[in-house]
GROMACS .gro file of C-alpha atoms in nm:
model
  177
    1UNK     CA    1   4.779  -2.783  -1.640
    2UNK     CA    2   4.495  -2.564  -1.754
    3UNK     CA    3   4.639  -2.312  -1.973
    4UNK     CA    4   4.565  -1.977  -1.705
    5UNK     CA    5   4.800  -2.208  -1.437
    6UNK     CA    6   5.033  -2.315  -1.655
    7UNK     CA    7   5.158  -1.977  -1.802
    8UNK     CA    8   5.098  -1.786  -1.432
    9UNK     CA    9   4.808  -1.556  -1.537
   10UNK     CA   10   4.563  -1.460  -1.230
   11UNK     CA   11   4.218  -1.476  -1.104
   12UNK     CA   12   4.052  -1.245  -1.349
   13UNK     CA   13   4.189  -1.433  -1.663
   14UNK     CA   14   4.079  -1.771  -1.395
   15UNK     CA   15   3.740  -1.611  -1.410
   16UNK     CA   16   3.667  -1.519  -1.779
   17UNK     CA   17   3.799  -1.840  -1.866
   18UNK     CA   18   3.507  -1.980  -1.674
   19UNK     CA   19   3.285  -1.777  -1.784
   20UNK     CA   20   3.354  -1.833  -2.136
   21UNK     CA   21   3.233  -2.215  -2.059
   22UNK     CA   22   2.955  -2.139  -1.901
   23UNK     CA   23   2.860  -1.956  -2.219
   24UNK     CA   24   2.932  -2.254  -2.405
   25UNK     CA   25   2.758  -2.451  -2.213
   26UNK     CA   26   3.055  -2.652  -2.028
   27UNK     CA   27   2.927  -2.598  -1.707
   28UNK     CA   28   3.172  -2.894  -1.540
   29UNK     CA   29   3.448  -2.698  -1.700
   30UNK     CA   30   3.343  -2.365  -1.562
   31UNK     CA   31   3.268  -2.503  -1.206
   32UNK     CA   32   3.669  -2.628  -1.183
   33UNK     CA   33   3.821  -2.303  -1.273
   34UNK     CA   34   3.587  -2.122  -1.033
   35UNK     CA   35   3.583  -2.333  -0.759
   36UNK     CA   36   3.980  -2.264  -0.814
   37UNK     CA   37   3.987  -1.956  -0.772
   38UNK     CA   38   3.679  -2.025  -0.433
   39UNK     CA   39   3.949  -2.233  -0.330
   40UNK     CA   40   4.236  -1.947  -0.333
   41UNK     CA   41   4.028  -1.631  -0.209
   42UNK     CA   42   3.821  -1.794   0.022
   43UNK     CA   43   3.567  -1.555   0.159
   44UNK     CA   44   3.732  -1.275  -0.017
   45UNK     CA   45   3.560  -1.380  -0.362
   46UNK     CA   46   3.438  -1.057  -0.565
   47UNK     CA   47   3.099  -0.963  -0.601
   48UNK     CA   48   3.144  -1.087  -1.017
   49UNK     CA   49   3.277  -1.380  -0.924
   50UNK     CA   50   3.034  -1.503  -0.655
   51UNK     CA   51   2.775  -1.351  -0.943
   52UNK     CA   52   2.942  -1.578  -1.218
   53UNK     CA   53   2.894  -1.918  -0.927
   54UNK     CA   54   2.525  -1.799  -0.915
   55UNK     CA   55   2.446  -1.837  -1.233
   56UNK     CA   56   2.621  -2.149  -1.291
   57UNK     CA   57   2.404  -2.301  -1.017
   58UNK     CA   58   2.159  -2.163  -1.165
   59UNK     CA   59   2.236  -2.331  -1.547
   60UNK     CA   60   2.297  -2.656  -1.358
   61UNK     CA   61   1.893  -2.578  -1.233
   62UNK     CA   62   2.043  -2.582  -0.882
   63UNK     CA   63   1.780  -2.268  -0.811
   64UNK     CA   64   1.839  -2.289  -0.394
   65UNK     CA   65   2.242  -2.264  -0.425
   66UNK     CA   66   2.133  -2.003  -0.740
   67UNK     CA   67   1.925  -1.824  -0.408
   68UNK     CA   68   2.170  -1.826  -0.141
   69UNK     CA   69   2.497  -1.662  -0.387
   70UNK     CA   70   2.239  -1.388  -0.543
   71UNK     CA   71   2.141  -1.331  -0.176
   72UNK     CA   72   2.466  -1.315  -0.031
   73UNK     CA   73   2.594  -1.087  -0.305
   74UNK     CA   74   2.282  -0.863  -0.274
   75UNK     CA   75   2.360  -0.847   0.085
   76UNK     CA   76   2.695  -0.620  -0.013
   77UNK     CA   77   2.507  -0.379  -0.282
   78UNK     CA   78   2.717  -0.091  -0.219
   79UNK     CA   79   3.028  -0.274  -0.347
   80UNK     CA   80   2.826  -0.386  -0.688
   81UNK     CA   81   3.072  -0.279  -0.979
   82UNK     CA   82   2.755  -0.117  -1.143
   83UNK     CA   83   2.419  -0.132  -1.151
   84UNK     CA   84   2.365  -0.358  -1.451
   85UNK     CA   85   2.534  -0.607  -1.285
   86UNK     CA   86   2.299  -0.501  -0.979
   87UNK     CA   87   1.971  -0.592  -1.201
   88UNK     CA   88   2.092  -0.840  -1.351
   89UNK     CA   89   2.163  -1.000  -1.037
   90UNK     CA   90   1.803  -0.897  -0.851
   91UNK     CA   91   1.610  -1.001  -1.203
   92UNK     CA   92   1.805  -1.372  -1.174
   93UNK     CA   93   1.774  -1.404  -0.820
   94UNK     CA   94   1.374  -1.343  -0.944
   95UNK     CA   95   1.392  -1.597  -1.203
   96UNK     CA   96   1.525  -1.858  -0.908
   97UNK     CA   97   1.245  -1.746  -0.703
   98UNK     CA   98   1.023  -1.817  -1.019
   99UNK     CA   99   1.145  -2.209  -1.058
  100UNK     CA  100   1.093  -2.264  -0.731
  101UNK     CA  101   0.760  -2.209  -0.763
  102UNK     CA  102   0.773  -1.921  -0.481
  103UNK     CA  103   0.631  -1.616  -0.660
  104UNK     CA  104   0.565  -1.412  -0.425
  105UNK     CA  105   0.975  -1.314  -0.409
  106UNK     CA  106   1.017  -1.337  -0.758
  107UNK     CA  107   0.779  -1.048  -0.783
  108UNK     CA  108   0.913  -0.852  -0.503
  109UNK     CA  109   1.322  -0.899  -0.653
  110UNK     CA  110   1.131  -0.811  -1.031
  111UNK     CA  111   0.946  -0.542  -0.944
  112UNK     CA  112   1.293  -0.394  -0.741
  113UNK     CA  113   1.501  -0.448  -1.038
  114UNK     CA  114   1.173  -0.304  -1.243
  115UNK     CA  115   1.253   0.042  -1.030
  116UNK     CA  116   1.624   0.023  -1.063
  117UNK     CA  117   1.627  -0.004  -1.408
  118UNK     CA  118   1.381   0.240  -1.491
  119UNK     CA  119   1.596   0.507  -1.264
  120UNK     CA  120   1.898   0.428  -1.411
  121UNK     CA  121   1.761   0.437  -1.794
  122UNK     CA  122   1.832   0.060  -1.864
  123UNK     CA  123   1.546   0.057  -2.106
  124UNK     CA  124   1.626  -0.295  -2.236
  125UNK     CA  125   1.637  -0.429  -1.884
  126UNK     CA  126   1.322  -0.273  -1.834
  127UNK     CA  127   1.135  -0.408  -2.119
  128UNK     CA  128   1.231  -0.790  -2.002
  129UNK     CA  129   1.156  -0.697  -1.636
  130UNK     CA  130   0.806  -0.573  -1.777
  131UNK     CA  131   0.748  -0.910  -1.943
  132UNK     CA  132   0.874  -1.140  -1.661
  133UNK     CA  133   0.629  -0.939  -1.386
  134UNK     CA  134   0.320  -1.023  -1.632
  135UNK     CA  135   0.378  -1.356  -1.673
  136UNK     CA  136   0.414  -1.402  -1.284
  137UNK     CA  137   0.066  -1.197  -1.242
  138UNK     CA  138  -0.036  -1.419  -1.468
  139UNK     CA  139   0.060  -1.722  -1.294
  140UNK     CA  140  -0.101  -1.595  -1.021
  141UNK     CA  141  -0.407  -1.525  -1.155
  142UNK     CA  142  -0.434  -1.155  -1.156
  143UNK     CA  143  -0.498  -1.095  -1.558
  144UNK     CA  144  -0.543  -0.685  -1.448
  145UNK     CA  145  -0.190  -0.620  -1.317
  146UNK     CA  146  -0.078  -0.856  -1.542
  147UNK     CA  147  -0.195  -0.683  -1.854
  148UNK     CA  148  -0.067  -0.319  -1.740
  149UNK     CA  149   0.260  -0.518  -1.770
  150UNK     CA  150   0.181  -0.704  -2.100
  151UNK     CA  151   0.112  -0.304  -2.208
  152UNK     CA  152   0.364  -0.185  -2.074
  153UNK     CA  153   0.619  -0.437  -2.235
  154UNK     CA  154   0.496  -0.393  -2.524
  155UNK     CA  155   0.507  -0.037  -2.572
  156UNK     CA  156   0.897  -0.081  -2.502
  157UNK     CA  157   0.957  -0.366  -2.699
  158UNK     CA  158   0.814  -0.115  -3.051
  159UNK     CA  159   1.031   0.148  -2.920
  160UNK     CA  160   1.317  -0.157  -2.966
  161UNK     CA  161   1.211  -0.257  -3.265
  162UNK     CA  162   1.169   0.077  -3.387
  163UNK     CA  163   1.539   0.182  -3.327
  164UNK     CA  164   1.667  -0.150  -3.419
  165UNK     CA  165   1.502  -0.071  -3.769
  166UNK     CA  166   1.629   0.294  -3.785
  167UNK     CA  167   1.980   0.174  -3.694
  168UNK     CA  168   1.948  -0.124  -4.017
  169UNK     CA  169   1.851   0.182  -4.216
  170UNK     CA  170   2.128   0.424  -4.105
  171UNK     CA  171   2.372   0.118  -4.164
  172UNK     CA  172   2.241   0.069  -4.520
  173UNK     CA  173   2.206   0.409  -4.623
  174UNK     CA  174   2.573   0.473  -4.543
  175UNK     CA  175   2.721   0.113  -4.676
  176UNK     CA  176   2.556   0.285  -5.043
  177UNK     CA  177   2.609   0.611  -5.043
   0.00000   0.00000   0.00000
């Protein structure tokens, strides 16, 4: 028995246990213990875990199931636990779009999860969302928008940098004083 069944533990151990293969890259592993838990909520699944199935579709490159789960979840927004998870989800749901070679939505979910994130301060978001949008201007051939993006990225990605550096400093100076 898999070791959440076997000592009676419930959905949201179930779930982290999957998603702790799908960060180790056992997706087969991951897709038993959530289709499990599919199996036992039915319709009922939670926004995370229908989340957590979207992403595994989309590490298996299955971009269209990836599609439908980001779309059904984004069809509920106003029961997202919070609005990382709500970027997160819009920005993957872009990168599906992307690998299907239909840019025109990738944009669209990018450039919403591009507004979110800037309203909500999720700078690091931002700075990736700011990246992704160039390189689909890019791909579609419009070098202008896509270097006020390139710019734009790049001015966040020194600010980064620049507090990654200050924190290695901090860290040092107190580790010797």
């Amino acid at each position: 028995l898999p070791y959440g069944e076997k000592f009676g533990y419930g959905p949201l151990f179930q779930e982290n246990i999957g998603n702790i293969y799908v960060q180790e890259g056992a997706l087969d592993s991951a897709a038993i213990f959530y289709q499990k838990l599919v199996d036992v909520m039915g319709d009922n699944i939670s926004i995370n875990l229908r989340h957590n199935l979207a992403v595994l579709a989309q590490e298996r490159k299955e971009y269209k199931k990836a599609i439908k789960l980001y779309r059904d979840n984004l069809s509920r927004r106003n029961e997202f636990p919070s609005i990382d998870l709500l970027v997160s989800s819009l920005n993957n749901l872009a990168f599906a779009y992307k690998m299907n070679d239909r840019y025109a939505q990738a944009l669209s979910f990018y450039l919403e999860a591009l507004d979110i994130a800037k309203k909500e301060g999720l700078q690091n978001r931002e700075r990736l969302l700011n990246q992704q949008i160039a390189l689909i201007y890019e791909q579609l051939g419009n070098a202008e928008k896509a270097l006020i993006y390139y710019k734009e990225f790049s001015r966040l990605d020194s600010i980064e940098y620049d507090v990654q550096i200050a924190q290695s400093m901090n860290e040092l100076q107190v580790k010797y004083e």
